[in-house]
């Protein structure tokens, strides 16, 4: 989703007191380099099955080869892929949502309007790949940890901008002029007429 833009590419700001729609800014997962080893295992298993098919020693039979390959692929390829796929981070214009889990999902939310500190942690391999871990701390709840995020500098900047905009809008709306919600009727007659 994209936000409507006004002059000079800045997002349109709603009128004071008007409801603001929640828009998705980004949805991301941890960096896909975690899938390098499972991909190599899948290639090696496929090569081994092709090489040893009809070429097994005497006590082993051909049906054992695909069975062993299926178990290896399930444990070393499919389960790591599902674990990687099950963890998502969504950044909207109002909050950050971290979801994880396949069968039972764990969801953590952190609103931008409350504000939070953003800490960045990057190891040597993460620097090489341009990834890192972001830790969002608001001082009240448990820290929200976004592990192995790609393009970490861009995500850090987006989060800082969203916190700033949300706090500006919340402050502006808290000081907005109250609107009249009922019809006051006709004005009273002027005296002496």
mmCIF file of N, CA, C and O in Angstrom, residues 39-138:
data_model
loop_
_atom_site.group_PDB
_atom_site.id
_atom_site.type_symbol
_atom_site.label_atom_id
_atom_site.label_comp_id
_atom_site.label_asym_id
_atom_site.label_seq_id
_atom_site.Cartn_x
_atom_site.Cartn_y
_atom_site.Cartn_z
ATOM 1 N N UNK A 39 19.091 -25.187 1.584
ATOM 2 C CA UNK A 39 19.143 -25.339 0.125
ATOM 3 C C UNK A 39 20.281 -26.267 -0.280
ATOM 4 O O UNK A 39 20.127 -27.116 -1.169
ATOM 5 N N UNK A 40 21.440 -26.129 0.371
ATOM 6 C CA UNK A 40 22.569 -27.021 0.073
ATOM 7 C C UNK A 40 22.247 -28.460 0.458
ATOM 8 O O UNK A 40 22.621 -29.401 -0.258
ATOM 9 N N UNK A 41 21.562 -28.659 1.586
ATOM 10 C CA UNK A 41 21.169 -30.007 2.003
ATOM 11 C C UNK A 41 20.213 -30.608 0.980
ATOM 12 O O UNK A 41 20.346 -31.785 0.608
ATOM 13 N N UNK A 42 19.260 -29.829 0.487
ATOM 14 C CA UNK A 42 18.306 -30.321 -0.512
ATOM 15 C C UNK A 42 19.022 -30.737 -1.802
ATOM 16 O O UNK A 42 18.748 -31.802 -2.361
ATOM 17 N N UNK A 43 19.981 -29.950 -2.241
ATOM 18 C CA UNK A 43 20.743 -30.289 -3.447
ATOM 19 C C UNK A 43 21.569 -31.555 -3.222
ATOM 20 O O UNK A 43 21.624 -32.444 -4.087
ATOM 21 N N UNK A 44 22.213 -31.656 -2.041
ATOM 22 C CA UNK A 44 23.031 -32.832 -1.743
ATOM 23 C C UNK A 44 22.179 -34.096 -1.652
ATOM 24 O O UNK A 44 22.573 -35.156 -2.150
ATOM 25 N N UNK A 45 21.013 -34.005 -1.035
ATOM 26 C CA UNK A 45 20.127 -35.174 -0.914
ATOM 27 C C UNK A 45 19.637 -35.607 -2.294
ATOM 28 O O UNK A 45 19.609 -36.807 -2.614
ATOM 29 N N UNK A 46 19.259 -34.640 -3.135
ATOM 30 C CA UNK A 46 18.803 -34.994 -4.488
ATOM 31 C C UNK A 46 19.922 -35.653 -5.284
ATOM 32 O O UNK A 46 19.701 -36.649 -5.989
ATOM 33 N N UNK A 47 21.143 -35.140 -5.153
ATOM 34 C CA UNK A 47 22.283 -35.748 -5.840
ATOM 35 C C UNK A 47 22.587 -37.145 -5.325
ATOM 36 O O UNK A 47 22.891 -38.055 -6.107
ATOM 37 N N UNK A 48 22.518 -37.330 -3.996
ATOM 38 C CA UNK A 48 22.806 -38.639 -3.414
ATOM 39 C C UNK A 48 21.754 -39.671 -3.827
ATOM 40 O O UNK A 48 22.094 -40.824 -4.127
ATOM 41 N N UNK A 49 20.484 -39.269 -3.858
ATOM 42 C CA UNK A 49 19.438 -40.204 -4.275
ATOM 43 C C UNK A 49 19.647 -40.594 -5.732
ATOM 44 O O UNK A 49 19.544 -41.775 -6.101
ATOM 45 N N UNK A 50 19.970 -39.636 -6.576
ATOM 46 C CA UNK A 50 20.211 -39.945 -7.990
ATOM 47 C C UNK A 50 21.421 -40.835 -8.193
ATOM 48 O O UNK A 50 21.432 -41.716 -9.062
ATOM 49 N N UNK A 51 22.464 -40.632 -7.397
ATOM 50 C CA UNK A 51 23.691 -41.426 -7.546
ATOM 51 C C UNK A 51 23.508 -42.854 -7.036
ATOM 52 O O UNK A 51 23.966 -43.814 -7.659
ATOM 53 N N UNK A 52 22.852 -42.998 -5.877
ATOM 54 C CA UNK A 52 22.755 -44.326 -5.261
ATOM 55 C C UNK A 52 21.543 -45.136 -5.727
ATOM 56 O O UNK A 52 21.403 -46.291 -5.343
ATOM 57 N N UNK A 53 20.644 -44.580 -6.533
ATOM 58 C CA UNK A 53 19.471 -45.325 -6.990
ATOM 59 C C UNK A 53 19.928 -46.494 -7.867
ATOM 60 O O UNK A 53 20.715 -46.304 -8.786
ATOM 61 N N UNK A 54 19.458 -47.670 -7.565
ATOM 62 C CA UNK A 54 19.847 -48.912 -8.247
ATOM 63 C C UNK A 54 21.343 -49.212 -8.096
ATOM 64 O O UNK A 54 21.909 -49.971 -8.860
ATOM 65 N N UNK A 55 21.986 -48.607 -7.099
ATOM 66 C CA UNK A 55 23.420 -48.795 -6.909
ATOM 67 C C UNK A 55 23.741 -48.983 -5.426
ATOM 68 O O UNK A 55 24.825 -48.643 -4.982
ATOM 69 N N UNK A 56 22.783 -49.519 -4.660
ATOM 70 C CA UNK A 56 22.953 -49.683 -3.218
ATOM 71 C C UNK A 56 23.634 -51.016 -2.907
ATOM 72 O O UNK A 56 23.508 -51.980 -3.664
ATOM 73 N N UNK A 57 24.344 -51.081 -1.770
ATOM 74 C CA UNK A 57 24.926 -52.366 -1.353
ATOM 75 C C UNK A 57 23.825 -53.398 -1.086
ATOM 76 O O UNK A 57 22.653 -53.073 -0.937
ATOM 77 N N UNK A 58 24.212 -54.652 -0.975
ATOM 78 C CA UNK A 58 23.298 -55.801 -0.911
ATOM 79 C C UNK A 58 22.233 -55.731 0.186
ATOM 80 O O UNK A 58 21.075 -55.988 -0.100
ATOM 81 N N UNK A 59 22.536 -55.418 1.454
ATOM 82 C CA UNK A 59 21.456 -55.511 2.438
ATOM 83 C C UNK A 59 20.414 -54.396 2.303
ATOM 84 O O UNK A 59 19.323 -54.497 2.834
ATOM 85 N N UNK A 60 20.707 -53.332 1.595
ATOM 86 C CA UNK A 60 19.766 -52.215 1.468
ATOM 87 C C UNK A 60 18.950 -52.343 0.184
ATOM 88 O O UNK A 60 19.431 -52.837 -0.825
ATOM 89 N N UNK A 61 17.707 -51.863 0.249
ATOM 90 C CA UNK A 61 16.846 -51.920 -0.919
ATOM 91 C C UNK A 61 16.531 -50.501 -1.388
ATOM 92 O O UNK A 61 16.671 -49.533 -0.643
ATOM 93 N N UNK A 62 16.066 -50.383 -2.613
ATOM 94 C CA UNK A 62 15.842 -49.073 -3.211
ATOM 95 C C UNK A 62 14.766 -48.253 -2.491
ATOM 96 O O UNK A 62 14.855 -47.033 -2.446
ATOM 97 N N UNK A 63 13.756 -48.875 -1.905
ATOM 98 C CA UNK A 63 12.702 -48.121 -1.232
ATOM 99 C C UNK A 63 13.215 -47.405 0.006
ATOM 100 O O UNK A 63 12.620 -46.438 0.460
ATOM 101 N N UNK A 64 14.328 -47.863 0.573
ATOM 102 C CA UNK A 64 14.903 -47.227 1.763
ATOM 103 C C UNK A 64 15.521 -45.866 1.437
ATOM 104 O O UNK A 64 15.538 -44.974 2.289
ATOM 105 N N UNK A 65 16.005 -45.711 0.222
ATOM 106 C CA UNK A 65 16.678 -44.471 -0.170
ATOM 107 C C UNK A 65 15.716 -43.270 -0.187
ATOM 108 O O UNK A 65 16.012 -42.251 0.454
ATOM 109 N N UNK A 66 14.582 -43.343 -0.863
ATOM 110 C CA UNK A 66 13.668 -42.189 -0.813
ATOM 111 C C UNK A 66 13.083 -41.945 0.572
ATOM 112 O O UNK A 66 12.802 -40.807 0.942
ATOM 113 N N UNK A 67 12.922 -43.002 1.360
ATOM 114 C CA UNK A 67 12.413 -42.831 2.721
ATOM 115 C C UNK A 67 13.398 -42.049 3.570
ATOM 116 O O UNK A 67 13.023 -41.103 4.269
ATOM 117 N N UNK A 68 14.675 -42.427 3.517
ATOM 118 C CA UNK A 68 15.702 -41.698 4.262
ATOM 119 C C UNK A 68 15.837 -40.266 3.741
ATOM 120 O O UNK A 68 15.988 -39.317 4.521
ATOM 121 N N UNK A 69 15.747 -40.106 2.426
ATOM 122 C CA UNK A 69 15.833 -38.760 1.843
ATOM 123 C C UNK A 69 14.666 -37.898 2.297
ATOM 124 O O UNK A 69 14.842 -36.710 2.604
ATOM 125 N N UNK A 70 13.468 -38.458 2.357
ATOM 126 C CA UNK A 70 12.292 -37.697 2.794
ATOM 127 C C UNK A 70 12.426 -37.249 4.241
ATOM 128 O O UNK A 70 12.079 -36.113 4.588
ATOM 129 N N UNK A 71 12.963 -38.130 5.109
ATOM 130 C CA UNK A 71 13.154 -37.771 6.518
ATOM 131 C C UNK A 71 14.187 -36.648 6.644
ATOM 132 O O UNK A 71 13.984 -35.676 7.383
ATOM 133 N N UNK A 72 15.283 -36.765 5.910
ATOM 134 C CA UNK A 72 16.324 -35.731 5.963
ATOM 135 C C UNK A 72 15.792 -34.400 5.446
ATOM 136 O O UNK A 72 16.015 -33.345 6.048
ATOM 137 N N UNK A 73 15.073 -34.445 4.338
ATOM 138 C CA UNK A 73 14.519 -33.208 3.774
ATOM 139 C C UNK A 73 13.499 -32.592 4.724
ATOM 140 O O UNK A 73 13.471 -31.371 4.919
ATOM 141 N N UNK A 74 12.676 -33.414 5.343
ATOM 142 C CA UNK A 74 11.688 -32.888 6.295
ATOM 143 C C UNK A 74 12.372 -32.198 7.471
ATOM 144 O O UNK A 74 11.999 -31.081 7.842
ATOM 145 N N UNK A 75 13.376 -32.856 8.059
ATOM 146 C CA UNK A 75 14.025 -32.310 9.252
ATOM 147 C C UNK A 75 14.971 -31.149 8.959
ATOM 148 O O UNK A 75 15.045 -30.201 9.738
ATOM 149 N N UNK A 76 15.716 -31.219 7.859
ATOM 150 C CA UNK A 76 16.761 -30.230 7.616
ATOM 151 C C UNK A 76 16.412 -29.175 6.568
ATOM 152 O O UNK A 76 17.182 -28.230 6.389
ATOM 153 N N UNK A 77 15.281 -29.345 5.869
ATOM 154 C CA UNK A 77 14.902 -28.360 4.853
ATOM 155 C C UNK A 77 13.522 -27.766 5.148
ATOM 156 O O UNK A 77 13.380 -26.550 5.260
ATOM 157 N N UNK A 78 12.516 -28.598 5.270
ATOM 158 C CA UNK A 78 11.139 -28.109 5.408
ATOM 159 C C UNK A 78 10.921 -27.415 6.752
ATOM 160 O O UNK A 78 10.364 -26.304 6.798
ATOM 161 N N UNK A 79 11.342 -28.023 7.852
ATOM 162 C CA UNK A 79 11.126 -27.404 9.165
ATOM 163 C C UNK A 79 11.866 -26.073 9.319
ATOM 164 O O UNK A 79 11.271 -25.107 9.805
ATOM 165 N N UNK A 80 13.153 -25.960 8.918
ATOM 166 C CA UNK A 80 13.783 -24.635 8.984
ATOM 167 C C UNK A 80 13.093 -23.598 8.091
ATOM 168 O O UNK A 80 12.981 -22.432 8.455
ATOM 169 N N UNK A 81 12.611 -24.025 6.916
ATOM 170 C CA UNK A 81 11.911 -23.092 6.037
ATOM 171 C C UNK A 81 10.614 -22.611 6.678
ATOM 172 O O UNK A 81 10.300 -21.417 6.642
ATOM 173 N N UNK A 82 9.851 -23.516 7.282
ATOM 174 C CA UNK A 82 8.609 -23.124 7.941
ATOM 175 C C UNK A 82 8.882 -22.220 9.144
ATOM 176 O O UNK A 82 8.116 -21.285 9.406
ATOM 177 N N UNK A 83 9.964 -22.494 9.866
ATOM 178 C CA UNK A 83 10.316 -21.634 10.997
ATOM 179 C C UNK A 83 10.663 -20.228 10.508
ATOM 180 O O UNK A 83 10.261 -19.232 11.119
ATOM 181 N N UNK A 84 11.394 -20.130 9.403
ATOM 182 C CA UNK A 84 11.747 -18.826 8.846
ATOM 183 C C UNK A 84 10.495 -18.120 8.313
ATOM 184 O O UNK A 84 10.319 -16.917 8.504
ATOM 185 N N UNK A 85 9.629 -18.866 7.667
ATOM 186 C CA UNK A 85 8.429 -18.300 7.061
ATOM 187 C C UNK A 85 7.415 -17.845 8.107
ATOM 188 O O UNK A 85 6.638 -16.924 7.867
ATOM 189 N N UNK A 86 7.427 -18.455 9.285
ATOM 190 C CA UNK A 86 6.409 -18.164 10.288
ATOM 191 C C UNK A 86 6.680 -16.890 11.079
ATOM 192 O O UNK A 86 5.818 -16.445 11.828
ATOM 193 N N UNK A 87 7.834 -16.287 10.943
ATOM 194 C CA UNK A 87 8.158 -15.078 11.702
ATOM 195 C C UNK A 87 8.095 -13.870 10.775
ATOM 196 O O UNK A 87 8.895 -13.746 9.856
ATOM 197 N N UNK A 88 7.132 -12.972 11.022
ATOM 198 C CA UNK A 88 6.994 -11.770 10.209
ATOM 199 C C UNK A 88 6.940 -10.535 11.091
ATOM 200 O O UNK A 88 6.510 -10.593 12.253
ATOM 201 N N UNK A 89 7.368 -9.433 10.529
ATOM 202 C CA UNK A 89 7.304 -8.136 11.184
ATOM 203 C C UNK A 89 6.552 -7.202 10.249
ATOM 204 O O UNK A 89 6.891 -7.083 9.078
ATOM 205 N N UNK A 90 5.513 -6.542 10.767
ATOM 206 C CA UNK A 90 4.716 -5.620 9.969
ATOM 207 C C UNK A 90 4.820 -4.242 10.596
ATOM 208 O O UNK A 90 4.591 -4.081 11.794
ATOM 209 N N UNK A 91 5.142 -3.263 9.773
ATOM 210 C CA UNK A 91 5.211 -1.870 10.217
ATOM 211 C C UNK A 91 4.047 -1.145 9.556
ATOM 212 O O UNK A 91 3.918 -1.153 8.329
ATOM 213 N N UNK A 92 3.180 -0.557 10.370
ATOM 214 C CA UNK A 92 2.071 0.238 9.848
ATOM 215 C C UNK A 92 2.278 1.685 10.273
ATOM 216 O O UNK A 92 3.254 2.023 10.945
ATOM 217 N N UNK A 93 1.332 2.532 9.911
ATOM 218 C CA UNK A 93 1.430 3.934 10.299
ATOM 219 C C UNK A 93 1.096 4.146 11.772
ATOM 220 O O UNK A 93 1.330 5.231 12.290
ATOM 221 N N UNK A 94 0.596 3.120 12.452
ATOM 222 C CA UNK A 94 0.262 3.247 13.876
ATOM 223 C C UNK A 94 1.095 2.377 14.809
ATOM 224 O O UNK A 94 1.253 2.698 15.979
ATOM 225 N N UNK A 95 1.613 1.246 14.308
ATOM 226 C CA UNK A 95 2.265 0.302 15.226
ATOM 227 C C UNK A 95 3.223 -0.622 14.492
ATOM 228 O O UNK A 95 3.263 -0.662 13.270
ATOM 229 N N UNK A 96 3.961 -1.390 15.286
ATOM 230 C CA UNK A 96 4.829 -2.456 14.790
ATOM 231 C C UNK A 96 4.260 -3.753 15.346
ATOM 232 O O UNK A 96 3.971 -3.859 16.538
ATOM 233 N N UNK A 97 4.084 -4.745 14.464
ATOM 234 C CA UNK A 97 3.500 -6.021 14.863
ATOM 235 C C UNK A 97 4.502 -7.123 14.564
ATOM 236 O O UNK A 97 4.966 -7.248 13.426
ATOM 237 N N UNK A 98 4.862 -7.906 15.566
ATOM 238 C CA UNK A 98 5.743 -9.062 15.393
ATOM 239 C C UNK A 98 4.903 -10.320 15.608
ATOM 240 O O UNK A 98 4.257 -10.468 16.642
ATOM 241 N N UNK A 99 4.900 -11.208 14.608
ATOM 242 C CA UNK A 99 4.153 -12.465 14.698
ATOM 243 C C UNK A 99 5.114 -13.612 14.484
ATOM 244 O O UNK A 99 5.970 -13.558 13.602
ATOM 245 N N UNK A 100 4.937 -14.669 15.282
ATOM 246 C CA UNK A 100 5.756 -15.863 15.112
ATOM 247 C C UNK A 100 4.944 -17.076 15.525
ATOM 248 O O UNK A 100 4.013 -16.972 16.310
ATOM 249 N N UNK A 101 5.328 -18.215 14.971
ATOM 250 C CA UNK A 101 4.675 -19.463 15.320
ATOM 251 C C UNK A 101 3.880 -20.044 14.175
ATOM 252 O O UNK A 101 3.330 -19.317 13.353
ATOM 253 N N UNK A 102 3.853 -21.379 14.118
ATOM 254 C CA UNK A 102 3.106 -22.072 13.079
ATOM 255 C C UNK A 102 1.715 -22.461 13.548
ATOM 256 O O UNK A 102 0.718 -22.095 12.940
ATOM 257 N N UNK A 103 1.640 -23.224 14.610
ATOM 258 C CA UNK A 103 0.356 -23.729 15.083
ATOM 259 C C UNK A 103 -0.249 -22.810 16.132
ATOM 260 O O UNK A 103 -1.443 -22.559 16.130
ATOM 261 N N UNK A 104 0.557 -22.327 17.035
ATOM 262 C CA UNK A 104 0.115 -21.316 17.990
ATOM 263 C C UNK A 104 0.926 -20.062 17.713
ATOM 264 O O UNK A 104 2.154 -20.077 17.792
ATOM 265 N N UNK A 105 0.241 -18.996 17.378
ATOM 266 C CA UNK A 105 0.959 -17.781 17.015
ATOM 267 C C UNK A 105 1.133 -16.884 18.230
ATOM 268 O O UNK A 105 0.261 -16.786 19.089
ATOM 269 N N UNK A 106 2.277 -16.259 18.272
ATOM 270 C CA UNK A 106 2.602 -15.292 19.314
ATOM 271 C C UNK A 106 2.681 -13.933 18.638
ATOM 272 O O UNK A 106 3.401 -13.776 17.656
ATOM 273 N N UNK A 107 1.920 -12.968 19.136
ATOM 274 C CA UNK A 107 1.849 -11.647 18.502
ATOM 275 C C UNK A 107 2.205 -10.582 19.525
ATOM 276 O O UNK A 107 1.662 -10.570 20.631
ATOM 277 N N UNK A 108 3.093 -9.685 19.134
ATOM 278 C CA UNK A 108 3.495 -8.574 19.981
ATOM 279 C C UNK A 108 3.318 -7.286 19.193
ATOM 280 O O UNK A 108 3.707 -7.221 18.028
ATOM 281 N N UNK A 109 2.734 -6.277 19.837
ATOM 282 C CA UNK A 109 2.507 -5.001 19.178
ATOM 283 C C UNK A 109 3.137 -3.887 19.997
ATOM 284 O O UNK A 109 3.192 -3.952 21.218
ATOM 285 N N UNK A 110 3.567 -2.860 19.293
ATOM 286 C CA UNK A 110 4.148 -1.680 19.919
ATOM 287 C C UNK A 110 3.660 -0.474 19.130
ATOM 288 O O UNK A 110 3.882 -0.405 17.920
ATOM 289 N N UNK A 111 2.959 0.448 19.780
ATOM 290 C CA UNK A 111 2.409 1.596 19.066
ATOM 291 C C UNK A 111 3.449 2.699 18.943
ATOM 292 O O UNK A 111 4.264 2.915 19.841
ATOM 293 N N UNK A 112 3.398 3.407 17.817
ATOM 294 C CA UNK A 112 4.338 4.499 17.577
ATOM 295 C C UNK A 112 4.026 5.700 18.461
ATOM 296 O O UNK A 112 4.932 6.419 18.870
ATOM 297 N N UNK A 113 2.753 5.935 18.760
ATOM 298 C CA UNK A 113 2.360 7.126 19.507
ATOM 299 C C UNK A 113 2.920 7.127 20.932
ATOM 300 O O UNK A 113 3.191 8.194 21.484
ATOM 301 N N UNK A 114 3.098 5.944 21.514
ATOM 302 C CA UNK A 114 3.666 5.879 22.873
ATOM 303 C C UNK A 114 5.154 6.187 22.860
ATOM 304 O O UNK A 114 5.720 6.569 23.877
ATOM 305 N N UNK A 115 5.780 5.964 21.717
ATOM 306 C CA UNK A 115 7.211 6.229 21.608
ATOM 307 C C UNK A 115 8.027 5.063 22.131
ATOM 308 O O UNK A 115 7.590 4.321 23.011
ATOM 309 N N UNK A 116 9.195 4.899 21.575
ATOM 310 C CA UNK A 116 10.100 3.850 22.008
ATOM 311 C C UNK A 116 11.505 4.183 21.528
ATOM 312 O O UNK A 116 11.704 4.940 20.588
ATOM 313 N N UNK A 117 12.471 3.601 22.220
ATOM 314 C CA UNK A 117 13.876 3.747 21.819
ATOM 315 C C UNK A 117 14.209 2.627 20.846
ATOM 316 O O UNK A 117 13.728 1.503 20.974
ATOM 317 N N UNK A 118 15.031 2.947 19.856
ATOM 318 C CA UNK A 118 15.426 1.966 18.848
ATOM 319 C C UNK A 118 16.909 1.700 19.022
ATOM 320 O O UNK A 118 17.728 2.602 18.873
ATOM 321 N N UNK A 119 17.243 0.457 19.356
ATOM 322 C CA UNK A 119 18.654 0.065 19.450
ATOM 323 C C UNK A 119 18.973 -0.866 18.300
ATOM 324 O O UNK A 119 18.160 -1.699 17.916
ATOM 325 N N UNK A 120 20.157 -0.725 17.783
ATOM 326 C CA UNK A 120 20.587 -1.515 16.628
ATOM 327 C C UNK A 120 21.797 -2.343 17.035
ATOM 328 O O UNK A 120 22.732 -1.830 17.642
ATOM 329 N N UNK A 121 21.761 -3.619 16.696
ATOM 330 C CA UNK A 121 22.879 -4.520 17.012
ATOM 331 C C UNK A 121 23.265 -5.253 15.730
ATOM 332 O O UNK A 121 22.417 -5.850 15.071
ATOM 333 N N UNK A 122 24.555 -5.189 15.393
ATOM 334 C CA UNK A 122 25.023 -5.814 14.152
ATOM 335 C C UNK A 122 26.358 -6.508 14.407
ATOM 336 O O UNK A 122 27.298 -5.911 14.892
ATOM 337 N N UNK A 123 26.418 -7.780 14.051
ATOM 338 C CA UNK A 123 27.658 -8.528 14.128
ATOM 339 C C UNK A 123 28.426 -8.402 12.821
ATOM 340 O O UNK A 123 27.955 -7.792 11.853
ATOM 341 N N UNK A 124 29.612 -8.993 12.754
ATOM 342 C CA UNK A 124 30.419 -8.878 11.532
ATOM 343 C C UNK A 124 29.741 -9.476 10.296
ATOM 344 O O UNK A 124 29.778 -8.880 9.220
ATOM 345 N N UNK A 125 29.108 -10.647 10.435
ATOM 346 C CA UNK A 125 28.415 -11.237 9.290
ATOM 347 C C UNK A 125 27.186 -10.432 8.907
ATOM 348 O O UNK A 125 26.860 -10.317 7.727
ATOM 349 N N UNK A 126 26.510 -9.871 9.904
ATOM 350 C CA UNK A 126 25.355 -9.040 9.602
ATOM 351 C C UNK A 126 25.769 -7.775 8.853
ATOM 352 O O UNK A 126 25.089 -7.330 7.946
ATOM 353 N N UNK A 127 26.913 -7.207 9.215
ATOM 354 C CA UNK A 127 27.410 -6.035 8.483
ATOM 355 C C UNK A 127 27.729 -6.393 7.038
ATOM 356 O O UNK A 127 27.487 -5.609 6.127
ATOM 357 N N UNK A 128 28.273 -7.573 6.829
ATOM 358 C CA UNK A 128 28.613 -8.024 5.487
ATOM 359 C C UNK A 128 27.357 -8.136 4.615
ATOM 360 O O UNK A 128 27.372 -7.762 3.445
ATOM 361 N N UNK A 129 26.254 -8.611 5.195
ATOM 362 C CA UNK A 129 25.019 -8.804 4.444
ATOM 363 C C UNK A 129 24.088 -7.601 4.495
ATOM 364 O O UNK A 129 23.035 -7.605 3.861
ATOM 365 N N UNK A 130 24.429 -6.567 5.278
ATOM 366 C CA UNK A 130 23.561 -5.391 5.384
ATOM 367 C C UNK A 130 22.332 -5.634 6.242
ATOM 368 O O UNK A 130 21.300 -5.006 6.050
ATOM 369 N N UNK A 131 22.452 -6.554 7.190
ATOM 370 C CA UNK A 131 21.329 -6.875 8.069
ATOM 371 C C UNK A 131 21.683 -6.501 9.500
ATOM 372 O O UNK A 131 22.770 -5.997 9.772
ATOM 373 N N UNK A 132 20.775 -6.766 10.416
ATOM 374 C CA UNK A 132 21.027 -6.488 11.820
ATOM 375 C C UNK A 132 19.794 -6.800 12.642
ATOM 376 O O UNK A 132 18.760 -7.212 12.120
ATOM 377 N N UNK A 133 19.913 -6.572 13.928
ATOM 378 C CA UNK A 133 18.820 -6.798 14.863
ATOM 379 C C UNK A 133 18.397 -5.461 15.446
ATOM 380 O O UNK A 133 19.247 -4.702 15.909
ATOM 381 N N UNK A 134 17.103 -5.172 15.396
ATOM 382 C CA UNK A 134 16.564 -3.961 16.000
ATOM 383 C C UNK A 134 15.846 -4.336 17.287
ATOM 384 O O UNK A 134 15.076 -5.299 17.320
ATOM 385 N N UNK A 135 16.109 -3.572 18.337
ATOM 386 C CA UNK A 135 15.470 -3.797 19.629
ATOM 387 C C UNK A 135 14.674 -2.534 19.945
ATOM 388 O O UNK A 135 15.250 -1.458 20.073
ATOM 389 N N UNK A 136 13.350 -2.678 20.056
ATOM 390 C CA UNK A 136 12.464 -1.552 20.324
ATOM 391 C C UNK A 136 12.036 -1.621 21.788
ATOM 392 O O UNK A 136 11.412 -2.585 22.209
ATOM 393 N N UNK A 137 12.383 -0.581 22.554
ATOM 394 C CA UNK A 137 12.125 -0.567 23.990
ATOM 395 C C UNK A 137 11.302 0.671 24.322
ATOM 396 O O UNK A 137 11.725 1.796 24.038
ATOM 397 N N UNK A 138 10.121 0.466 24.927
ATOM 398 C CA UNK A 138 9.313 1.624 25.326
ATOM 399 C C UNK A 138 9.376 1.884 26.827
ATOM 400 O O UNK A 138 8.752 2.809 27.319
#
